[in-house]
Coordinates of C-alpha atoms in Angstrom, one line a residue:
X1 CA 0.0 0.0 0.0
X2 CA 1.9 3.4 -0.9
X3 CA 2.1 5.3 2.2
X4 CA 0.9 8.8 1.7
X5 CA 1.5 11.7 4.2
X6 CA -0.7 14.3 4.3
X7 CA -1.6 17.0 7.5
X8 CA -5.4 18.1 8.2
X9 CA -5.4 21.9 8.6
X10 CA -7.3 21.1 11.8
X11 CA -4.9 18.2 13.2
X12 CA -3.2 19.2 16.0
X13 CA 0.8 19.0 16.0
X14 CA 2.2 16.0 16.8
X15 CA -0.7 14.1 16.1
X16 CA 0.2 10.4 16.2
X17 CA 0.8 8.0 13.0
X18 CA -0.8 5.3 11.9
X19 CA -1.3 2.9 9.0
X20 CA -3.4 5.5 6.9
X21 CA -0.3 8.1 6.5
X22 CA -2.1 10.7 8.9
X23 CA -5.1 11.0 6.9
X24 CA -7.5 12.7 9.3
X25 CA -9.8 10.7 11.2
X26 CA -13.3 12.0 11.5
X27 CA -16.1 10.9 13.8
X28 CA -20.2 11.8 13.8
X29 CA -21.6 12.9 17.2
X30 CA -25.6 11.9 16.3
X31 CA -24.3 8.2 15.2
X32 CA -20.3 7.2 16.4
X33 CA -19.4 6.3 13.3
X34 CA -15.8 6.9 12.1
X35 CA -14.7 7.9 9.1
X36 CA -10.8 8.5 7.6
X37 CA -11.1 10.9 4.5
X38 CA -8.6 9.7 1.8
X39 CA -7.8 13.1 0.3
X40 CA -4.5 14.3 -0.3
X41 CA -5.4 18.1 -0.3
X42 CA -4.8 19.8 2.6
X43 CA -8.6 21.5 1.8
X44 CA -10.2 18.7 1.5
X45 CA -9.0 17.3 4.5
X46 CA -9.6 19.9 7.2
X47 CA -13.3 21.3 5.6
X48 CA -16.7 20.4 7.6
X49 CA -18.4 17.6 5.9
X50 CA -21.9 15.8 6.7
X51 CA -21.7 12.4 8.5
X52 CA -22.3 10.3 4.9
X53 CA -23.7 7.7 6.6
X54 CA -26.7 9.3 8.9
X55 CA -26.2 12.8 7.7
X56 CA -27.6 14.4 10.9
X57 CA -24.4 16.3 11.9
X58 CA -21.2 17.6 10.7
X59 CA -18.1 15.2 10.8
X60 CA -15.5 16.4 13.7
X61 CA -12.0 15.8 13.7
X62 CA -10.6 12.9 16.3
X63 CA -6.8 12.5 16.9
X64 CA -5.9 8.9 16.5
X65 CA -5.9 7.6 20.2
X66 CA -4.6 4.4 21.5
X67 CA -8.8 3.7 21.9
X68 CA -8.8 4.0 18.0
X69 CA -5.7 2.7 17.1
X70 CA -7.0 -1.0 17.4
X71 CA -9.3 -0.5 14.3
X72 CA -6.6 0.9 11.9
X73 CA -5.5 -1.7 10.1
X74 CA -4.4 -1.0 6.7
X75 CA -6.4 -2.6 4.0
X76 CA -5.3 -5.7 1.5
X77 CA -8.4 -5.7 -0.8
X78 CA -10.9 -3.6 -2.0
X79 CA -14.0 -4.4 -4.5
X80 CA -13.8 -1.2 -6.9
X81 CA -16.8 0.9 -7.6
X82 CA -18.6 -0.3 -10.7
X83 CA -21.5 1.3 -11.8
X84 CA -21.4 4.2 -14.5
X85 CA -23.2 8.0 -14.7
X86 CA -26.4 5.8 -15.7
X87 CA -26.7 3.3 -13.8
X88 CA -26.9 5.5 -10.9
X89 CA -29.4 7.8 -12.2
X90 CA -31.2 4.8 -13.0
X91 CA -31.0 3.6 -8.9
X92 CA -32.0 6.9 -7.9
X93 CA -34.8 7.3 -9.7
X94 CA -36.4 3.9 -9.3
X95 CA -36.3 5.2 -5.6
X96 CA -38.2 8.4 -6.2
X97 CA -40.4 7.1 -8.8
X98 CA -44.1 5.5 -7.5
X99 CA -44.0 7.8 -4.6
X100 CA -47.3 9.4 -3.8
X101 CA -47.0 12.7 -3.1
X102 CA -43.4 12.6 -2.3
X103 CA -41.7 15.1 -0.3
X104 CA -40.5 18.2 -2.0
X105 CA -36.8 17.4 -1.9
X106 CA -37.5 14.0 -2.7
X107 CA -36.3 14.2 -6.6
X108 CA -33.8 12.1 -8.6
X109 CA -31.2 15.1 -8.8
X110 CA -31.0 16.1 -5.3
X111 CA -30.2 12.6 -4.6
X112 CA -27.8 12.6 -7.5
X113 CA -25.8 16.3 -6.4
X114 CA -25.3 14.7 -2.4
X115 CA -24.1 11.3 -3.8
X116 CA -20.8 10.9 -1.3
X117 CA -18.6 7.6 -1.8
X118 CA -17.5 5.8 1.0
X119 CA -16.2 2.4 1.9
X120 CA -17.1 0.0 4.2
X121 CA -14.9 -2.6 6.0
X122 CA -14.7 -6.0 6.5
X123 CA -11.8 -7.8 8.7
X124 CA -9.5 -10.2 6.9
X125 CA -7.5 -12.5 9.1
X126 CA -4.8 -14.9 8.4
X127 CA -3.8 -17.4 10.8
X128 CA -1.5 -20.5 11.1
X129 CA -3.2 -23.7 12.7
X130 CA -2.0 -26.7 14.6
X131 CA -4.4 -29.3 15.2
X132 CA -5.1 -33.1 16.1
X133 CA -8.4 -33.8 14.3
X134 CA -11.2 -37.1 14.3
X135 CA -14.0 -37.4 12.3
X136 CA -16.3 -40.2 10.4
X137 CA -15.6 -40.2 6.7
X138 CA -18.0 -41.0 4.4
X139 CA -17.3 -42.9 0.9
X140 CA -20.0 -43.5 -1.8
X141 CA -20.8 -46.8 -3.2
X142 CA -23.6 -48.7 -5.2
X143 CA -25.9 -51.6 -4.2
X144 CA -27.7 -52.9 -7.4
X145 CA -30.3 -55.3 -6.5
X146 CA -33.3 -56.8 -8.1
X147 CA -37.3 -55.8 -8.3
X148 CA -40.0 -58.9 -9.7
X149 CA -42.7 -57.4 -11.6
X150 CA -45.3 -59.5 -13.0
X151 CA -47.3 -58.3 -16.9
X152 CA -49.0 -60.2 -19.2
X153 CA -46.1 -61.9 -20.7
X154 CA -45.1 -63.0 -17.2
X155 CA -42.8 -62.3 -14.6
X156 CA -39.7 -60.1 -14.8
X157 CA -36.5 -59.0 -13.0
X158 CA -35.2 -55.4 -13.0
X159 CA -31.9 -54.5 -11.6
X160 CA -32.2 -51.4 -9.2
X161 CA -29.2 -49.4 -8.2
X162 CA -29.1 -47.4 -4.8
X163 CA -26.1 -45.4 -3.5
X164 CA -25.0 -45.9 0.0
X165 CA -22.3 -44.4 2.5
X166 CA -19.6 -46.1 4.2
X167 CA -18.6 -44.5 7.1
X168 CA -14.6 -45.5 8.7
X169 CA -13.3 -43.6 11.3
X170 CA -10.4 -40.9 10.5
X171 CA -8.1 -39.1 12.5
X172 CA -4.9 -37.1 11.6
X173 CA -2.7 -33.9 12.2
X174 CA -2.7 -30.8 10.4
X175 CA -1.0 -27.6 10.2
X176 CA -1.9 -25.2 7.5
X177 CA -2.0 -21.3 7.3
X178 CA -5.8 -20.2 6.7
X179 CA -5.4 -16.8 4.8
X180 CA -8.1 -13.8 4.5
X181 CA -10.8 -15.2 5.9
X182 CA -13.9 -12.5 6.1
X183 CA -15.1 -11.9 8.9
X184 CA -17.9 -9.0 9.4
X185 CA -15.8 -5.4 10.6
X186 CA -19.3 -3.8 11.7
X187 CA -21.9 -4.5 14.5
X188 CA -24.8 -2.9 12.2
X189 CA -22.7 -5.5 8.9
X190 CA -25.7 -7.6 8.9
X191 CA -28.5 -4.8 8.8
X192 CA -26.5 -3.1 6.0
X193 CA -26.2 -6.8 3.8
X194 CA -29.7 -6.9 3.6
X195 CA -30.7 -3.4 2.3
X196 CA -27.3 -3.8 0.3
X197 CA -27.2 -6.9 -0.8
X198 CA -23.8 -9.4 -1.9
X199 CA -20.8 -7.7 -2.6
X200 CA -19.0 -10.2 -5.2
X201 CA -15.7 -10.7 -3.4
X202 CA -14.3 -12.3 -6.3
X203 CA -13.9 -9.1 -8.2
X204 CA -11.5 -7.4 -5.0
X205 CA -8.4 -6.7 -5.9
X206 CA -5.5 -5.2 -4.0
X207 CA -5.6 -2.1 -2.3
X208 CA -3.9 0.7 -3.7
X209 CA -4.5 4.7 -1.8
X210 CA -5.6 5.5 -5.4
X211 CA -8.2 3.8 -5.6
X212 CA -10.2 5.5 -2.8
X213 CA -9.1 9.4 -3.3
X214 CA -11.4 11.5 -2.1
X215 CA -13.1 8.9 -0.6
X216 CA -14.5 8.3 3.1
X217 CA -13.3 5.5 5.0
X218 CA -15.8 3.7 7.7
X219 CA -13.0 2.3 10.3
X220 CA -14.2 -1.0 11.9
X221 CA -16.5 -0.8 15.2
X222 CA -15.9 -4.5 16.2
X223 CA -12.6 -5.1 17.4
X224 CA -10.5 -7.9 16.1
X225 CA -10.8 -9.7 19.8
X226 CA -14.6 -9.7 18.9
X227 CA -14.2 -10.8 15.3
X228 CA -12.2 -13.4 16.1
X229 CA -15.0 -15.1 17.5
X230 CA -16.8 -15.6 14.7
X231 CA -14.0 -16.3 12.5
X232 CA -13.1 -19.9 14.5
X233 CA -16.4 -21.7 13.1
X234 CA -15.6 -20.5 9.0
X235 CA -11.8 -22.0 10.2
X236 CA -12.8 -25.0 11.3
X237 CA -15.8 -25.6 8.1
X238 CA -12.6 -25.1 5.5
X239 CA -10.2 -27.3 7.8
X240 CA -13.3 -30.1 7.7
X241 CA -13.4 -29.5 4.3
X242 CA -9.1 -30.6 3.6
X243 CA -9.5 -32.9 6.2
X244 CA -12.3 -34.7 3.9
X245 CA -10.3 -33.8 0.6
X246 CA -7.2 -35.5 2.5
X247 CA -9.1 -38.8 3.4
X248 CA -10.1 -39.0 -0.4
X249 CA -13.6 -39.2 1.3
X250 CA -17.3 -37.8 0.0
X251 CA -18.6 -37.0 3.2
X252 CA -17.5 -36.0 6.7
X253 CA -19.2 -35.8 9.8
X254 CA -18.9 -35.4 13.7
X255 CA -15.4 -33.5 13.3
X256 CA -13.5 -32.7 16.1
X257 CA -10.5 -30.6 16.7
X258 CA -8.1 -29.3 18.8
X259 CA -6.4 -26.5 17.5
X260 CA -3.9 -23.9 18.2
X261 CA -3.8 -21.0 16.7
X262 CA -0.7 -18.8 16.3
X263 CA 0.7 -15.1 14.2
X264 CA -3.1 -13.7 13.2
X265 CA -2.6 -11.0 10.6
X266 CA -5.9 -8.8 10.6
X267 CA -6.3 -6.5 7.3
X268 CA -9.4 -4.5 5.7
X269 CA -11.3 -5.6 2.5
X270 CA -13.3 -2.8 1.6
X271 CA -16.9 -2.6 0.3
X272 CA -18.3 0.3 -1.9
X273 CA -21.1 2.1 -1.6
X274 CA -22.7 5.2 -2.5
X275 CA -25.4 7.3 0.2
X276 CA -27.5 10.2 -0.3
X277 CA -30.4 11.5 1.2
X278 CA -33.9 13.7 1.0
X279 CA -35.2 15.9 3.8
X280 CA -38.7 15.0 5.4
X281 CA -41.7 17.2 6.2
X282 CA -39.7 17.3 9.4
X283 CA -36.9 18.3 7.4
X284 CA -34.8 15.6 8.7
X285 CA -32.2 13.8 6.7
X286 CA -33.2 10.1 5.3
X287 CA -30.3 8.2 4.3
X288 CA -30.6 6.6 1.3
X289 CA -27.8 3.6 0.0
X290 CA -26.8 2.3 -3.2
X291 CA -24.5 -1.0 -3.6
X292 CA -21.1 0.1 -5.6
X293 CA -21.0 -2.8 -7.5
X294 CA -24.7 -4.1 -8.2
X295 CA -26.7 -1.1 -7.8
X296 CA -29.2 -2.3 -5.4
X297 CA -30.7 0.6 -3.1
X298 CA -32.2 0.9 -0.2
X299 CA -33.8 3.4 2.1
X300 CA -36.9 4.9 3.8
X301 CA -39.6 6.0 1.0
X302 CA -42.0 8.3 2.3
X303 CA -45.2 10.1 1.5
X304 CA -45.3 13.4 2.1
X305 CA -48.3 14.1 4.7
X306 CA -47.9 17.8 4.3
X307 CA -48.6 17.5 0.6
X308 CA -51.2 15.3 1.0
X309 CA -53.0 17.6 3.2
X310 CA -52.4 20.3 0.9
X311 CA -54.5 18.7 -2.1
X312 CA -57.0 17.7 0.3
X313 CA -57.3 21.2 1.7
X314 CA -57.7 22.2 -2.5
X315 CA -60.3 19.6 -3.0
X316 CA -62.2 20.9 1.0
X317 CA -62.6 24.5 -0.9
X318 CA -63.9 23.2 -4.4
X319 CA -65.9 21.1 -2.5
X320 CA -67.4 24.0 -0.3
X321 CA -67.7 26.5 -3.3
X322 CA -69.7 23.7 -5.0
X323 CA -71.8 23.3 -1.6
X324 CA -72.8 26.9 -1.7
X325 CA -73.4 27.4 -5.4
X326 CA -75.7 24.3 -5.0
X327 CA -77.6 26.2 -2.1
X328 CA -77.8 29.1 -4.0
X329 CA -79.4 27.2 -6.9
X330 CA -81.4 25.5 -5.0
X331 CA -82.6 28.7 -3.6
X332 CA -83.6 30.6 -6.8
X333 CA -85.4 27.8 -8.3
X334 CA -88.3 29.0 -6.5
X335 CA -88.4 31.6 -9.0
X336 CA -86.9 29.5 -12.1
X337 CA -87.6 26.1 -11.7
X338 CA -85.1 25.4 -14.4
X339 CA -81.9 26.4 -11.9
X340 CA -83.0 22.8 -9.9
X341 CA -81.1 20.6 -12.2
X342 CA -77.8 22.8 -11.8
X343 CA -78.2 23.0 -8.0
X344 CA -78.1 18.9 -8.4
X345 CA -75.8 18.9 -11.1
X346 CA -73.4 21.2 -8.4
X347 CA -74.4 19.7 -5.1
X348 CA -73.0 16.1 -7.5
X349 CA -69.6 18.1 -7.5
X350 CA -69.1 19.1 -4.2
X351 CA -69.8 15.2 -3.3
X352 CA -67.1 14.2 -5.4
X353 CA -65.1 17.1 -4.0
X354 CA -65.8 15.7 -0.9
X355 CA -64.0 12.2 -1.9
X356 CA -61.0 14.3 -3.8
X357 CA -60.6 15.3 -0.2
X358 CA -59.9 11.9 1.4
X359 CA -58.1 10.0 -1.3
X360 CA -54.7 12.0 -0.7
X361 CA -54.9 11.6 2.9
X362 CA -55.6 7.4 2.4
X363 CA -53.1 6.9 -0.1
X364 CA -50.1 8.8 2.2
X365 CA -51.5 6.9 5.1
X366 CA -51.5 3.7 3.4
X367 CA -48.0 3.6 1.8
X368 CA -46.2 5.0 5.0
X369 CA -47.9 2.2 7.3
X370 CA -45.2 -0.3 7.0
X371 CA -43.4 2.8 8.5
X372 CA -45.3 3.6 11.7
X373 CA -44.1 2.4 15.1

């Protein structure tokens, strides 16, 4: 990874360094995320920015603490951003479009002019394990026996074939070095795969400081300690896994091990994304995501109730103004008898006014109701 220097204009001297070259590390009061801004400008380094991942405050400079200094690892992979010009305007406005009455800053260009791009992590580890290992393994083979079936020209014999297993006991050594194996770098990784969706991991390829200029960093919430955790059961499936390959066996089952493992190596692979967001009636930000590499977006669609209200308000007046003209009529066909089909024909409109009034207010009601708590 090329090692870049750089000094925010709002670091303090002195500041401590770390794998990232001094880029400045930035952190979001409303939602604790952390962020380091790959920019080699000094300008761009040291000017306030919006948290891109909640967008409910500004981003504040955080000197790199020995609290922090855990979740700096320098990164090995990264899955480059993939999608052109179009395909994002095509994400963005599937997300607008089939809104009713959406809320005014709700269009496909506002969520195209705050599009940020930012990375996401995931831990890599690399270990070396020594093990003793048992297990049942599992070879295929064939019975063929013999079904009697009786027709009209007799009795016959058809040969069947079924496959069985034939379990042996196994048991063996092994050393082997495991490398990058993925383990989820945030506590909210799961939330954020299912709005997101895969990431193909095949298509990473190795990090270069390039390759995220001018792009925002998430650091890693879960420490390694944590991590490590969950990376033992993905060891031991791909140990199982040679263990079978080694017997020359087609199944394996009940493995047991013992292992020790020694020199873990943690690393970043990084994930891309795009966010962007719309202001509410409230005029809160909604954080909207798109996946780097598929497209796939995700976030809150809302109706605007203050719109809604609006029409119906329109449609309360028409409906009123018809009322009174139907009155009116109604009135002065005492003297011309005639002016009693309008007042009916008007009194007719003010009904359907009177509907034009609560459609808005059902439909906004109806398509935020997944939404309500």
């Amino acid at each position: 990874m090329t090692d870049l220097q750089t000094t925010p204009s709002d670091a303090p001297a002195g500041a401590p360094s770390h794998p990232w070259g001094n880029f400045p590390l930035k952190i979001c009061d409303h939602c604790q995320a952390r962020f380091l801004h790959i920019d080699t400008s000094a300008q761009g380094a040291g000017a306030s920015q919006r948290c891109p991942q909640c967008f409910q405050s500004e981003l504040v400079y955080q000197p790199f603490n020995g609290e922090i200094q855990p979740f700096a690892h320098p990164a090995e992979l990264v899955i480059p951003f993939a999608l052109s010009t179009a395909e994002i305007e095509q994400a963005v406005q599937r997300f607008s479009d089939g809104i009713p009455y959406p809320p005014e800053d709700l269009t496909g260009e506002q969520l195209r002019s705050r599009l940020n791009r930012i990375y996401l992590p995931m831990w890599l580890v690399d270990a070396q394990v020594k093990a003793e290992w048992q297990a049942e393994a599992g070879y295929n083979y064939l019975v063929v026996s013999h079904q009697e079936h009786f027709s009209a020209q007799g009795w016959s014999s058809q040969p069947v074939k079924e496959q069985r297993v034939r379990w042996e006991p196994r048991l063996g050594r092994l050393q082997r070095t495991y490398q990058n194996i993925i383990v989820p770098a945030l506590e909210d990784h799961r939330r954020m795969q299912a709005a997101l969706g895969e990431f193909d991991q095949h298509k990473a390829q190795p990090f270069q400081t390039h390759l995220a200029q001018n792009i925002m960093l998430r650091l890693p919430d879960r420490p390694p300690q944590e991590a490590w955790n969950e990376a033992k059961p993905t060891l031991q499936s791909i140990a199982a896994d040679e263990c079978r390959r080694a017997a020359r066996a087609d199944h394996l089952r009940r493995f047991v091990w013992r292992p020790e493992f020694s020199n873990p190596n943690w690393t970043l692979l990084l994930l891309p994304v795009y966010t962007t967001y719309y202001l509410d009636d409230e005029k809160r930000p909604q954080a909207v995501w798109i996946n780097g590499q598929s497209g796939q977006i995700s976030g809150q669609r809302r109706a605007s109730p203050i719109r809604a209200r609006r029409i119906a308000l329109t449609w309360l007046i028409v409906a009123v103004i018809c009322f009174l003209i139907s009155l009116a009529l109604a009135a002065a066909s005492t003297l011309v008898p005639i002016l009693l089909a309008f007042a009916a024909v008007t009194f007719t409109c003010a009904l359907l006014a009177c509907i034009g009034v609560i459609v808005p207010l059902l439909r906004v009601w109806w398509f935020n109701r997944p939404l309500r708590p």
